[in-house]
Coordinates of C-alpha atoms in Angstrom, one line a residue:
X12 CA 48.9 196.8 -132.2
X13 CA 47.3 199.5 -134.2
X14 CA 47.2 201.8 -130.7
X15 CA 50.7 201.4 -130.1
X16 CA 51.6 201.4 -133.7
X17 CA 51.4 205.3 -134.3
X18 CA 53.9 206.0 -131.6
X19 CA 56.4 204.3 -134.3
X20 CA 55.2 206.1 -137.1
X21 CA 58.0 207.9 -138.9
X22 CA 56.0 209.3 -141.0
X23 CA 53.9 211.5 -138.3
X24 CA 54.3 215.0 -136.8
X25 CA 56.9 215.5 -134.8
X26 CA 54.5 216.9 -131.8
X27 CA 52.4 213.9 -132.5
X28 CA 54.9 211.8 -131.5
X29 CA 56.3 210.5 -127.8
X30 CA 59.0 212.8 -126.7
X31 CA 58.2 212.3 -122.7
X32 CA 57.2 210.4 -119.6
X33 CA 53.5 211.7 -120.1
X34 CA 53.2 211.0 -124.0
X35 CA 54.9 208.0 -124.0
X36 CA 52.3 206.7 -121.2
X37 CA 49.4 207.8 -123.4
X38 CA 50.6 205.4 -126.0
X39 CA 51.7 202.6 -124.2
X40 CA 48.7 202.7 -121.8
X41 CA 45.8 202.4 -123.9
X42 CA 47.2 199.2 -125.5
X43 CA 46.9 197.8 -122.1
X44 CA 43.5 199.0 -121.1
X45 CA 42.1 198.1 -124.3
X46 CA 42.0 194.1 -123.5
X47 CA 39.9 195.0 -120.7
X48 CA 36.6 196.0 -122.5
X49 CA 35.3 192.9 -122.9
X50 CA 34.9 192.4 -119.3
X51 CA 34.5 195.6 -118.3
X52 CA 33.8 198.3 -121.2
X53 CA 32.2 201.0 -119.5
X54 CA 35.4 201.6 -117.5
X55 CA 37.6 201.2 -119.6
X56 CA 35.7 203.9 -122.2
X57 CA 35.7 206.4 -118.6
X58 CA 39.6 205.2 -118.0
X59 CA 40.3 206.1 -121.6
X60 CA 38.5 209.3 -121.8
X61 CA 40.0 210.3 -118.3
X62 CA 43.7 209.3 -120.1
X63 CA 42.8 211.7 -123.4
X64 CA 41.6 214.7 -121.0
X65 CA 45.0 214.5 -119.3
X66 CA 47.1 214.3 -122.5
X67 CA 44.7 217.3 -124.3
X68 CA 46.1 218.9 -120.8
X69 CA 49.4 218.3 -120.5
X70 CA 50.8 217.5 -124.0
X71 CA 50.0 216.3 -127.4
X72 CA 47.1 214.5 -128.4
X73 CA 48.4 211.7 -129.7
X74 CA 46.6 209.5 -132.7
X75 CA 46.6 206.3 -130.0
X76 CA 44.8 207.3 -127.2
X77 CA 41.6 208.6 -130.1
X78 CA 42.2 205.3 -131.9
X79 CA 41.7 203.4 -128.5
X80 CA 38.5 205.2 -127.8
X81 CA 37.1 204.7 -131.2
X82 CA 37.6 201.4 -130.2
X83 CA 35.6 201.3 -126.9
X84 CA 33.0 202.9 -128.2
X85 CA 33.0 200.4 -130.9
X86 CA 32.5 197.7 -128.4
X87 CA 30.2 199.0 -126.8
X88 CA 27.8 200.1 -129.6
X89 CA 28.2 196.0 -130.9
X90 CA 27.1 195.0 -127.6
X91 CA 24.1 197.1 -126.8
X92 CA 21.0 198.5 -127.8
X93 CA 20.9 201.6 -130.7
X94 CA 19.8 203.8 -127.8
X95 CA 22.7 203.2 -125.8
X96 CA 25.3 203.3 -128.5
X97 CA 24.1 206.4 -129.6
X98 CA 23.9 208.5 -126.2
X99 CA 27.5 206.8 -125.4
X100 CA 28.7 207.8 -128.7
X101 CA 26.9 211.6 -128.4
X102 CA 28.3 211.9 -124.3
X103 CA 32.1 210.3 -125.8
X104 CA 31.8 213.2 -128.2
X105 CA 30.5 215.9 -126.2
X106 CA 32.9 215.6 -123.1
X107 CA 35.6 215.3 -125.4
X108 CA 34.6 218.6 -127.0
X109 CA 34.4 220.0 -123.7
X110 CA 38.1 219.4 -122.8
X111 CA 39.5 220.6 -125.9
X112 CA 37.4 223.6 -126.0
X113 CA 38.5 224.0 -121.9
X114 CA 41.9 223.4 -123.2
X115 CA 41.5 225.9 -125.5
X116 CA 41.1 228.6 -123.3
X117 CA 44.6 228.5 -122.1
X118 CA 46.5 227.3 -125.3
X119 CA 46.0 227.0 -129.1
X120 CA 43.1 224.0 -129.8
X121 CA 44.7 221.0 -131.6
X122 CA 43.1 220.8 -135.0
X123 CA 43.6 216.8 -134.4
X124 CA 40.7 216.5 -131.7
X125 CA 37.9 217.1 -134.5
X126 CA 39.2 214.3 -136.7
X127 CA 39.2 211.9 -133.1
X128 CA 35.9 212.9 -132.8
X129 CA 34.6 212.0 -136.3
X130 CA 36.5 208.8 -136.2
X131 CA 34.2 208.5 -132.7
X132 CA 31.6 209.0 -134.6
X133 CA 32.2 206.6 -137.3
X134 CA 32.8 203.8 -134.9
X135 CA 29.3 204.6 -132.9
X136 CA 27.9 204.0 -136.4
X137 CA 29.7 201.2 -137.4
X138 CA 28.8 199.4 -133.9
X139 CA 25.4 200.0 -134.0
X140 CA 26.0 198.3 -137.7
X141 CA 27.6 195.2 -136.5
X142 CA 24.7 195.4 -133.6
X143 CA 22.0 195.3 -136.0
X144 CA 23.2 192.9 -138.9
X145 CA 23.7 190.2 -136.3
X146 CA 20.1 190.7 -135.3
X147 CA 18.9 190.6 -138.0
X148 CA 21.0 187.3 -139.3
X149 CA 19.6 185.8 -136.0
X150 CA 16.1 186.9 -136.8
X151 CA 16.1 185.3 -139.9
X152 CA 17.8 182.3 -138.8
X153 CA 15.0 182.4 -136.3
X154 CA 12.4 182.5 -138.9
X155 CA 14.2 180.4 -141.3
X156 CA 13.3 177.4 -138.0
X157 CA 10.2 178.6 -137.2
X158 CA 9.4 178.2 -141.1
X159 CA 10.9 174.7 -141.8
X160 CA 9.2 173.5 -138.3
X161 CA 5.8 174.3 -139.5
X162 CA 6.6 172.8 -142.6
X163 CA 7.1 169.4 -140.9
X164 CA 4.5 169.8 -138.5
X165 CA 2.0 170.3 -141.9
X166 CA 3.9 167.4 -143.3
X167 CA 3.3 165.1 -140.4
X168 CA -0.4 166.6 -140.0
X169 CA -1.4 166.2 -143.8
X170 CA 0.1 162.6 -143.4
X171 CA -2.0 161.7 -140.8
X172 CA -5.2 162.8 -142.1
X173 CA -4.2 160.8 -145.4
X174 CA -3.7 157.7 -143.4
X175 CA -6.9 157.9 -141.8
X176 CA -8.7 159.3 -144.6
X177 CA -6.6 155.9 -145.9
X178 CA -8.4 153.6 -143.0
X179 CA -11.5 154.6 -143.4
X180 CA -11.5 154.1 -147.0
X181 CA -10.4 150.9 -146.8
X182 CA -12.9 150.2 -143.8
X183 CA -15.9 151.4 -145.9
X184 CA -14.5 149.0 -148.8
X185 CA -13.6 145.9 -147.2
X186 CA -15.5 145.9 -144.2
X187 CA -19.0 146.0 -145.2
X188 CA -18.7 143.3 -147.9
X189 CA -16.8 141.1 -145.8
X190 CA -19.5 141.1 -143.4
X191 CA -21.9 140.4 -146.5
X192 CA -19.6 137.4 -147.6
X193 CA -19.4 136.0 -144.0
X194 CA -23.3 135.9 -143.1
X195 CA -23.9 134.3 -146.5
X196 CA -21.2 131.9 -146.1
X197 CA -23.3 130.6 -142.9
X198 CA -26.6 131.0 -144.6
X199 CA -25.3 128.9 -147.5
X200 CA -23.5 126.0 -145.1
X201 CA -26.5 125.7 -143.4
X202 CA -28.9 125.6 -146.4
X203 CA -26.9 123.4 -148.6
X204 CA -28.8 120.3 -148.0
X205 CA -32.5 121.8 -146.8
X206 CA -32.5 124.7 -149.1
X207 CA -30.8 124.2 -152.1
X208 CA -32.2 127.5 -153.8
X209 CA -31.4 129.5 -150.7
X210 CA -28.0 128.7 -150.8
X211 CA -27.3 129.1 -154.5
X212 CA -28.8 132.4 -153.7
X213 CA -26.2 133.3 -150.9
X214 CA -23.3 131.9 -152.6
X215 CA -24.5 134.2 -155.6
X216 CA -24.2 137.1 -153.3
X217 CA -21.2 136.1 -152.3
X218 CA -20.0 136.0 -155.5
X219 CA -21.0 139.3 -156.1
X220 CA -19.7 141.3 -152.7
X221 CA -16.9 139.3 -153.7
X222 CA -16.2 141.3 -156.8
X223 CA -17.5 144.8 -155.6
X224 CA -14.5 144.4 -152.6
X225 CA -12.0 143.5 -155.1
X226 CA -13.4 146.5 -157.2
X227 CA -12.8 149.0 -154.4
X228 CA -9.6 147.4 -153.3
X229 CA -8.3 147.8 -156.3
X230 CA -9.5 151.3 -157.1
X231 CA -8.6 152.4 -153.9
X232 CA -4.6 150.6 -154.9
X233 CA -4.9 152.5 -158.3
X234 CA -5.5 155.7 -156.1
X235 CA -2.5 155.3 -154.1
X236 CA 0.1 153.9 -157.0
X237 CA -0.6 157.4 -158.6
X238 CA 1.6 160.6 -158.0
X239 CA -2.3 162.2 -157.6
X240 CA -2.0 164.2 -160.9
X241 CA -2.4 160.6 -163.0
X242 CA -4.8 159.7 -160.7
X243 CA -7.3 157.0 -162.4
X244 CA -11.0 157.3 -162.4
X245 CA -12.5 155.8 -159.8
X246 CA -16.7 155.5 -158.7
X247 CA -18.5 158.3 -157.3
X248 CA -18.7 158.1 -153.7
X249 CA -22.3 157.2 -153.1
X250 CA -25.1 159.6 -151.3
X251 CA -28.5 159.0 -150.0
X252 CA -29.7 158.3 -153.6
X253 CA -28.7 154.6 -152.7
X254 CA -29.9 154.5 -149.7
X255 CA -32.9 152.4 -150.7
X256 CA -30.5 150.1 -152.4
X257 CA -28.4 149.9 -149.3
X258 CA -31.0 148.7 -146.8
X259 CA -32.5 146.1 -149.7
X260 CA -29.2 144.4 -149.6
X261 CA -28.9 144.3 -146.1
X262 CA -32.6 142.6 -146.2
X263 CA -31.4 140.2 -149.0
X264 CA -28.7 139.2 -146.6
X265 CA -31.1 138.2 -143.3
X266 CA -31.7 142.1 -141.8
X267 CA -35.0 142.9 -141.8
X268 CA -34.7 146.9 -142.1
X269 CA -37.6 149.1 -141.2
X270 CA -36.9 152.6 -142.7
X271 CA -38.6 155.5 -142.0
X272 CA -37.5 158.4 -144.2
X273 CA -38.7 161.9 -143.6
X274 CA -38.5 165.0 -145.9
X275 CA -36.9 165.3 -149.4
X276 CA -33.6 163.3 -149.7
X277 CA -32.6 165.5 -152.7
X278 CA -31.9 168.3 -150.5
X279 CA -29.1 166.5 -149.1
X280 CA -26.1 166.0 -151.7
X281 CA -22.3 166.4 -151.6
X282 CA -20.1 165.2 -148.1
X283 CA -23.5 165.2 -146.2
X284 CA -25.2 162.9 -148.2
X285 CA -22.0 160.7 -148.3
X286 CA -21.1 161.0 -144.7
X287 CA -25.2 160.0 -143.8
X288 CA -25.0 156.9 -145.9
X289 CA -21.5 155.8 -144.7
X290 CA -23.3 156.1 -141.0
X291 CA -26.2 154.0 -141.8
X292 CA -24.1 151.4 -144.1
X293 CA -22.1 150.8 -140.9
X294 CA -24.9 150.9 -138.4
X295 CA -26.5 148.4 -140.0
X296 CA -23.2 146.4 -140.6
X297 CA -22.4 146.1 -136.6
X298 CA -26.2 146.0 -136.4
X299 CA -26.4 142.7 -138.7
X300 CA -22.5 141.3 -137.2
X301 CA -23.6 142.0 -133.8
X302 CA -27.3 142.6 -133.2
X303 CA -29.7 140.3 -131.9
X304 CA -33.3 139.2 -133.7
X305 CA -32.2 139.9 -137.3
X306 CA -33.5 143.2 -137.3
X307 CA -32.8 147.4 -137.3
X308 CA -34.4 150.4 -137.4
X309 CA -33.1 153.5 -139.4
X310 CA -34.5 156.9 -139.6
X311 CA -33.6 159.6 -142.0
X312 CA -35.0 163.4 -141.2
X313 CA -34.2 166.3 -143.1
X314 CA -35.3 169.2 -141.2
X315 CA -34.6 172.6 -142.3
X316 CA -31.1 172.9 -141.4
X317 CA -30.0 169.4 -140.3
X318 CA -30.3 165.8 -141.5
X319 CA -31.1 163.5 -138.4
X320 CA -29.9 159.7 -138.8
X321 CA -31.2 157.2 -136.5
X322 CA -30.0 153.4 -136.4
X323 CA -31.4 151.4 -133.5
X324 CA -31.1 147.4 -133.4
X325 CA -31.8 145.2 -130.4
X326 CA -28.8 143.7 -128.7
X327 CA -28.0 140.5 -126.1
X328 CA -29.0 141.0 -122.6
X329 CA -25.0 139.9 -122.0
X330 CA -24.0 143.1 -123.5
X331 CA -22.4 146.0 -121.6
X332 CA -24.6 148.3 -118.9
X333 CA -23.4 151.7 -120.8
X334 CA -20.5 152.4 -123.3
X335 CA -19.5 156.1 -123.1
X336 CA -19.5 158.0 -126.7
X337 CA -15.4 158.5 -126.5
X338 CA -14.7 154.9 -126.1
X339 CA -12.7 153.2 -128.8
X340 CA -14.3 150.0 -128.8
X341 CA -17.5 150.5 -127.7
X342 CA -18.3 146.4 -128.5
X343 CA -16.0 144.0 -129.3
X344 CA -15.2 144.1 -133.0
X345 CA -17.0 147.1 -133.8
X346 CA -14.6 150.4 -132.7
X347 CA -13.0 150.6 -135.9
X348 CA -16.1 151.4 -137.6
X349 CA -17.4 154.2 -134.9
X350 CA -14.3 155.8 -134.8
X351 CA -14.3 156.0 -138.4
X352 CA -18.1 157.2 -138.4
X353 CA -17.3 160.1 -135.3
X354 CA -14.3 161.6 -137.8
X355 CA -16.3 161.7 -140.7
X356 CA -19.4 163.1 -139.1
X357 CA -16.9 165.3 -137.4
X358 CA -15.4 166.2 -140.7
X359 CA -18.8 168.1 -142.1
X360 CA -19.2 169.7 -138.4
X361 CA -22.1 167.1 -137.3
X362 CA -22.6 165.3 -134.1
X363 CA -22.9 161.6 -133.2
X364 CA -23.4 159.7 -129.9
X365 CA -23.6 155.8 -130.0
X366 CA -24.6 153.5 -126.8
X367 CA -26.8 151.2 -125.3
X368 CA -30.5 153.0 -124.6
X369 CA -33.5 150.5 -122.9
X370 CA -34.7 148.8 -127.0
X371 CA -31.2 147.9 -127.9
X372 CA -28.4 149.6 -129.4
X373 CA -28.3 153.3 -130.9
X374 CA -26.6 155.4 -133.2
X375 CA -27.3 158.8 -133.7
X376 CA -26.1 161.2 -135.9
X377 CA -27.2 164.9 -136.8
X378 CA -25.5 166.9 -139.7
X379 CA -25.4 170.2 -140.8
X380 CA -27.2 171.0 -144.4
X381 CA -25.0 173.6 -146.0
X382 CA -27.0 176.1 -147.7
X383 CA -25.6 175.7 -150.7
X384 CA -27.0 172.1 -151.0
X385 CA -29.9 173.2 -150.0
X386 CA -30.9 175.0 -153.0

């Protein structure tokens, strides 16, 4: 409509308006080429260049046919690169200029052709525009995903390192004591009537594991309840300051320990020292749970740049040839525990390996000693 529409204009020129066969095709034409660009626009730019040489030759260069052209090039600037909109806008231009200054030579130039070219121009620019703000609304859509999936994938990744951070919580403060609770619960049914003392004695532990689990529980429920800025209070996590503590409860409950510590335990503090005495707390727990003879050994090393932790405990002959270090249950009831162990020694960038050797069953753990709790 707005190619055709000019050849209507009563307002115009009279020279710039239809008077013949030739002018009235290079009105009508364009309109009908024009649809065509979408399928095939660098023809129809070369038909309508081709149709504005043969006006500039043989009549009037009407405001259609430069119109129609400006809207070519426009298409074709949207729909490819800067580079190619601006040598199709520059060649548009240039051959254009060519046939009015070849026209020239022979009759007067029409003023008109430099105000098609500009217009030319002006819809090169305007395409290359169009080009670039949809790229760039694309990009930033683009981004805009790419932003809000990594979001989610942090979302989903924090969330499961809070859940098992969760679990093993939990494990270290449930699991242990339960364990406590049940081998006294045996050592007290079976004393009751021979050993009176003895089982007041383990029914007084029980009593008292009793109340450290529903300490924890409920610190650990206190913990959770809380938005995290409101968080309550709750007990330092213990370190190898307790160790001694540790294994004397484990002998108060039927284990004879034998502990061989090596080097200054002060030098080992922070997630070290916790992780170490979370691996020998549940050493000895599967070692008391599952173990055969009643008894463990545990050795603590602190070498110059490592802490070495070694659990051994004998086992029943009907136990399994070889468990490999990866396996999730690596004996019956006791894979939560390992697993939990192998991410928290994993956590402070230590090693672990747990399995059958020839005296039994072995855990062994070596962690890195961060200079600054070395000093």
């Amino acid at each position: 409509m707005l190619v055709v529409a000019p050849a209507f204009a009563p307002f115009l020129e009279p020279e710039m308006l239809p008077s013949d066969v030739l002018s009235w095709s290079a009105a009508l034409v364009p309109a009908l080429v024009l649809p065509l660009r979408r399928r095939a626009p660098v023809a129809v730019l070369v038909a309508l260049v081709a149709l504005f040489a043969i006006t500039a030759i043989g009549g009037p260069l009407l405001p259609g046919i430069g119109l129609a052209i400006a809207v070519a090039v426009f298409h074709l600037a949207n729909d490819t690169s800067r580079k190619a909109s601006l040598v199709v806008g520059g060649v548009v231009m240039g051959v254009m200029t060519a046939i009015s200054v070849t026209v020239a030579v022979t009759r007067d130039l029409d003023a008109h052709v430099f105000q098609f070219i500009v217009t030319i121009a002006f819809a090169a620019a305007a395409g290359d525009a169009t080009r670039s703000r949809r790229e760039y609304l694309v990009a930033v859509t683009e981004r805009a995903d790419r932003a809000e999936q990594t979001r989610e994938a942090e979302a989903r990744r924090r969330v499961t390192e809070e859940r098992l951070r969760i679990a093993r919580d939990l494990h270290d403060a449930v699991a242990h004591q339960i364990a406590v609770i049940s081998l006294n619960a045996g050592v007290a049914s079976t004393a009751m009537d021979t050993d009176p003392e003895r089982a007041r004695a383990a029914l007084g532990t029980i009593r008292g594991a009793a109340r450290t689990v529903l300490a924890e529980i409920g610190d650990l429920l206190s913990m959770l309840r809380s938005d995290g800025q409101d968080a309550p209070a709750t007990a330092p996590q213990p370190g190898l300051g307790q160790l001694d503590e540790l294994m004397d409860q484990f002998s108060s409950t039927g284990l004879e320990v034998h502990r061989r510590i090596e080097g200054d335990l002060s030098r080992v503090r922070g997630s070290a020292g916790m992780v170490a005495y979370r691996v020998v707390q549940e050493s000895l727990t599967n070692a008391h749970k599952y173990g055969s003879g009643h008894r463990a050994h545990v050795l603590v090393a602190v070498l110059p740049e490592t802490l070495r932790i070694v659990v051994t405990n004998p086992v029943d002959h009907g136990a399994p040839a070889s468990v490999p270090d990866g396996a999730a249950t690596p004996v019956p009831g006791a894979g939560v525990g390992l697993i939990g162990i192998r991410e928290r020694v994993s956590s402070v960038r230590g090693t672990v390996h747990a399995g059958l050797v020839p005296g039994g069953w072995r855990v062994s753990a070596e962690l890195p000693i961060p200079k600054e709790e070395t000093t």
